[in-house]
């Protein structure tokens, strides 16, 4: 039987048993880091695409500076659409 206060976490090709609170905190920190990296990459992509269009002599893309909806905003939209 697996202890209820422990979680099995896979690191590479190895499973490690860790306390659930520590595992949850670790996953939350990783997700925050990944969200920040995604945000930075999107921001850099906009600048690079604008430079590319400028170098090609094309007009700037319209609507390219839009930001994606947050998960909370998407939930609200889905609630409205469901009725």
Backbone as a chain_set.jsonl record, in Angstrom:
{"seq": "XXXXXXXXXXXXXXXXXXXXXXXXXXXXXXXXXXXXXXXXXXXXXXXXXXXXXXXXXXXXXXXXXXXXXXXXXXXXXXXXXXX", "coords": {"N": [[0.824, -1.195, 0.0], [0.429, 2.228, -0.785], [1.683, 5.106, 0.869], [-0.556, 7.623, 2.036], [0.279, 10.262, 2.415], [2.361, 10.729, 0.759], [3.906, 11.247, -2.474], [4.548, 9.947, -5.694], [7.109, 10.884, -7.792], [8.364, 11.479, -10.997], [11.609, 11.756, -12.131], [13.424, 12.199, -14.82], [14.393, 9.062, -15.62], [13.703, 7.937, -13.262], [11.852, 7.188, -10.362], [10.801, 8.959, -7.507], [9.915, 9.069, -4.125], [8.16, 11.539, -2.518], [7.152, 13.938, 0.018], [3.729, 15.034, -0.105], [3.039, 17.876, 0.233], [5.521, 19.146, -0.318], [5.953, 18.266, -2.92], [3.766, 19.422, -4.255], [4.332, 22.169, -3.914], [6.749, 22.313, -5.317], [5.899, 21.673, -7.926], [4.17, 23.827, -8.405], [5.97, 25.992, -8.384], [7.543, 25.297, -10.59], [5.588, 25.504, -12.609], [4.973, 28.233, -12.499], [7.447, 29.283, -13.292], [7.589, 28.223, -15.907], [5.329, 29.462, -17.067], [6.179, 32.126, -17.003], [8.406, 31.979, -18.707], [7.135, 31.265, -21.129], [5.594, 33.563, -21.522], [7.663, 35.474, -21.877], [8.878, 34.466, -24.221], [6.78, 34.756, -26.071], [6.544, 37.532, -26.07], [9.058, 38.279, -27.094], [8.852, 37.087, -29.596], [6.94, 38.634, -30.911], [8.363, 41.036, -31.308], [10.433, 40.115, -32.965], [9.0, 39.207, -35.218], [7.877, 41.603, -36.089], [10.236, 42.974, -36.782], [11.093, 41.336, -38.888], [8.991, 41.68, -40.76], [9.322, 44.406, -41.213], [11.869, 44.421, -42.38], [11.261, 43.126, -44.734], [9.765, 44.989, -45.938], [7.083, 45.077, -45.522], [3.81, 45.845, -44.166], [3.122, 46.277, -40.666], [1.913, 43.487, -38.793], [-1.517, 43.277, -38.197], [-3.36, 43.088, -35.198], [-1.566, 41.425, -34.018], [-0.45, 42.098, -31.648], [-2.094, 41.257, -29.657], [-3.107, 39.831, -26.533], [-3.178, 36.568, -25.069], [-6.112, 35.036, -23.612], [-6.596, 34.644, -20.102], [-6.734, 31.702, -18.01], [-8.824, 31.962, -16.223], [-10.426, 33.899, -17.47], [-11.17, 32.445, -19.723], [-12.719, 30.43, -18.533], [-14.895, 31.95, -17.643], [-15.941, 32.832, -20.108], [-16.653, 30.358, -21.234], [-18.653, 29.597, -19.416], [-20.59, 31.525, -19.996], [-21.157, 30.876, -22.663], [-22.196, 28.322, -22.369], [-24.573, 28.808, -21.191]], "CA": [[0.0, 0.0, 0.0], [1.163, 3.483, -0.927], [1.332, 6.046, 1.944], [-1.4, 8.71, 1.519], [0.924, 11.564, 2.532], [3.512, 10.736, -0.146], [3.612, 11.254, -3.907], [5.63, 9.423, -6.528], [7.459, 11.875, -8.795], [9.329, 10.94, -11.958], [12.71, 12.622, -12.542], [14.14, 11.458, -15.852], [13.93, 7.673, -15.668], [13.734, 7.481, -11.882], [10.732, 7.617, -9.518], [11.199, 9.299, -6.147], [8.789, 9.286, -3.229], [8.317, 12.796, -1.797], [5.936, 14.371, 0.72], [2.796, 15.73, -0.996], [3.154, 19.353, 0.25], [6.758, 19.518, -0.998], [5.738, 17.997, -4.335], [2.841, 20.436, -4.753], [5.074, 23.433, -3.963], [7.725, 22.194, -6.389], [5.172, 21.745, -9.188], [3.675, 25.196, -8.561], [7.113, 26.829, -8.76], [7.877, 24.951, -11.979], [4.557, 26.045, -13.493], [5.168, 29.688, -12.53], [8.63, 29.515, -14.115], [7.227, 27.939, -17.295], [4.424, 30.521, -17.513], [7.002, 33.319, -17.231], [9.202, 31.723, -19.914], [6.221, 31.336, -22.268], [5.276, 34.985, -21.688], [8.842, 36.139, -22.449], [9.047, 34.017, -25.601], [5.738, 35.394, -26.884], [6.886, 38.946, -26.195], [10.19, 38.357, -28.014], [8.388, 36.689, -30.921], [6.287, 39.803, -31.509], [9.411, 41.96, -31.75], [11.13, 39.502, -34.094], [8.116, 39.197, -36.386], [7.796, 42.982, -36.562], [11.505, 43.259, -37.471], [11.076, 40.592, -40.145], [8.085, 42.364, -41.682], [9.957, 45.678, -41.555], [12.965, 44.119, -43.312], [10.655, 42.727, -45.999], [9.03, 46.132, -46.463], [5.647, 44.837, -45.355], [3.173, 46.543, -43.051], [3.083, 45.52, -39.406], [0.743, 42.618, -38.673], [-2.593, 43.822, -37.368], [-3.875, 42.126, -34.231], [-0.49, 40.566, -33.538], [-0.099, 42.508, -30.289], [-3.116, 40.797, -28.732], [-2.655, 38.914, -25.481], [-4.103, 35.447, -24.888], [-6.958, 35.107, -22.419], [-6.164, 33.831, -18.965], [-7.585, 30.542, -17.755], [-10.031, 32.452, -15.554], [-11.251, 34.532, -18.495], [-11.726, 31.374, -20.561], [-13.788, 29.79, -17.759], [-16.057, 32.831, -17.687], [-16.485, 32.775, -21.478], [-17.311, 29.063, -21.381], [-19.902, 29.648, -18.641], [-21.545, 32.342, -20.752], [-21.555, 30.141, -23.852], [-22.991, 27.158, -21.974], [-25.924, 29.257, -20.938]], "C": [[0.867, 1.257, 0.0], [0.735, 4.46, 0.171], [0.54, 7.237, 1.388], [-0.746, 10.091, 1.576], [2.149, 11.697, 1.632], [3.027, 10.755, -1.593], [4.817, 10.697, -4.646], [5.865, 10.419, -7.665], [8.534, 11.28, -9.694], [10.335, 12.023, -12.331], [13.549, 11.848, -13.541], [13.579, 10.058, -15.946], [13.858, 7.067, -14.268], [12.524, 8.031, -11.114], [11.223, 7.829, -8.097], [9.93, 9.57, -5.336], [9.063, 10.536, -2.398], [7.032, 13.117, -1.036], [5.052, 15.204, -0.218], [2.931, 17.254, -0.95], [4.398, 19.84, -0.506], [6.602, 19.339, -2.509], [4.843, 19.062, -4.951], [3.551, 21.775, -4.91], [6.062, 23.432, -5.123], [7.046, 22.321, -7.758], [4.637, 23.152, -9.449], [4.798, 26.137, -8.989], [7.524, 26.563, -10.204], [6.875, 25.561, -12.94], [4.685, 27.559, -13.61], [6.351, 30.04, -13.419], [8.297, 29.303, -15.593], [6.287, 29.003, -17.858], [5.196, 31.797, -17.839], [7.836, 33.156, -18.499], [8.338, 31.822, -21.172], [5.879, 32.795, -22.563], [6.438, 35.721, -22.353], [9.059, 35.741, -23.903], [8.012, 34.653, -26.524], [6.064, 36.856, -27.131], [8.033, 39.127, -27.189], [9.764, 38.023, -29.439], [7.725, 37.862, -31.636], [7.318, 40.765, -32.081], [10.111, 41.394, -32.988], [10.284, 39.49, -35.359], [7.991, 40.607, -36.96], [9.07, 43.377, -37.3], [11.554, 42.578, -38.826], [10.179, 41.284, -41.175], [8.673, 43.701, -42.132], [11.071, 45.461, -42.574], [12.431, 43.732, -44.689], [9.867, 43.865, -46.634], [7.524, 45.96, -46.378], [5.118, 45.639, -44.175], [3.16, 45.64, -41.821], [1.803, 44.689, -39.355], [-0.297, 43.248, -37.76], [-3.119, 42.727, -36.446], [-2.808, 41.229, -33.64], [-0.104, 40.902, -32.103], [-1.179, 42.141, -29.276], [-2.513, 39.861, -27.7], [-3.654, 37.778, -25.344], [-4.924, 35.637, -23.616], [-6.384, 34.222, -21.32], [-7.13, 32.668, -18.796], [-8.888, 30.98, -17.108], [-10.976, 33.113, -16.553], [-11.911, 33.483, -19.393], [-12.868, 30.653, -19.844], [-15.06, 30.616, -17.8], [-16.722, 32.817, -19.06], [-17.244, 31.471, -21.684], [-18.626, 29.003, -20.608], [-20.982, 30.407, -19.395], [-22.064, 31.562, -21.958], [-22.435, 28.937, -23.525], [-24.395, 27.553, -21.545], [-26.242, 29.529, -19.533]], "O": [[1.888, 1.335, 0.684], [-0.463, 4.633, 0.39], [0.929, 7.803, 0.367], [-1.169, 10.999, 0.861], [2.892, 12.674, 1.735], [1.908, 10.345, -1.901], [5.962, 10.946, -4.269], [4.942, 10.757, -8.407], [9.487, 10.661, -9.222], [9.948, 13.094, -12.799], [14.298, 10.947, -13.164], [12.417, 9.876, -16.311], [13.94, 5.85, -14.101], [12.216, 9.218, -11.214], [11.955, 7.008, -7.545], [8.999, 10.219, -5.811], [10.054, 10.605, -1.671], [5.955, 12.637, -1.391], [5.559, 15.982, -1.027], [2.939, 17.883, -2.008], [4.336, 20.823, -1.244], [7.068, 20.173, -3.285], [5.124, 19.554, -6.044], [3.39, 22.445, -5.93], [6.197, 24.43, -5.83], [7.562, 22.999, -8.647], [4.649, 23.618, -10.588], [4.6, 26.985, -9.859], [7.818, 27.495, -10.953], [7.264, 26.086, -13.983], [4.524, 28.112, -14.698], [6.279, 30.981, -14.21], [8.681, 30.113, -16.436], [6.436, 29.404, -19.013], [4.906, 32.47, -18.828], [7.958, 34.097, -19.283], [8.764, 32.401, -22.171], [5.875, 33.213, -23.721], [6.23, 36.502, -23.282], [9.388, 36.588, -24.733], [8.341, 35.046, -27.644], [5.891, 37.367, -28.237], [7.99, 40.024, -28.031], [10.268, 38.62, -30.39], [7.929, 38.057, -32.834], [7.168, 41.252, -33.202], [10.353, 42.121, -33.95], [10.795, 39.735, -36.452], [7.997, 40.785, -38.178], [9.002, 44.044, -38.332], [12.005, 43.172, -39.806], [10.57, 41.452, -42.33], [8.539, 44.083, -43.294], [11.203, 46.232, -43.524], [13.084, 43.988, -45.701], [9.356, 43.723, -47.746], [6.778, 46.631, -47.091], [5.877, 46.059, -43.301], [3.184, 44.414, -41.925], [0.747, 45.127, -39.813], [0.029, 43.702, -36.663], [-3.3, 41.583, -36.863], [-3.12, 40.353, -32.833], [0.503, 40.081, -31.416], [-1.18, 42.657, -28.159], [-1.523, 39.18, -27.969], [-4.857, 37.996, -25.487], [-4.497, 36.304, -22.673], [-5.768, 33.189, -21.586], [-8.216, 32.661, -19.376], [-9.947, 30.429, -17.411], [-12.188, 32.911, -16.49], [-13.073, 33.624, -19.774], [-13.87, 30.303, -20.468], [-16.158, 30.085, -17.967], [-17.95, 32.792, -19.15], [-18.343, 31.467, -22.238], [-19.603, 28.425, -21.085], [-22.14, 29.992, -19.431], [-23.261, 31.579, -22.246], [-23.313, 28.573, -24.308], [-25.303, 26.722, -21.537], [-27.367, 29.916, -19.219]]}, "num_chains": 1, "name": "protein.A"}
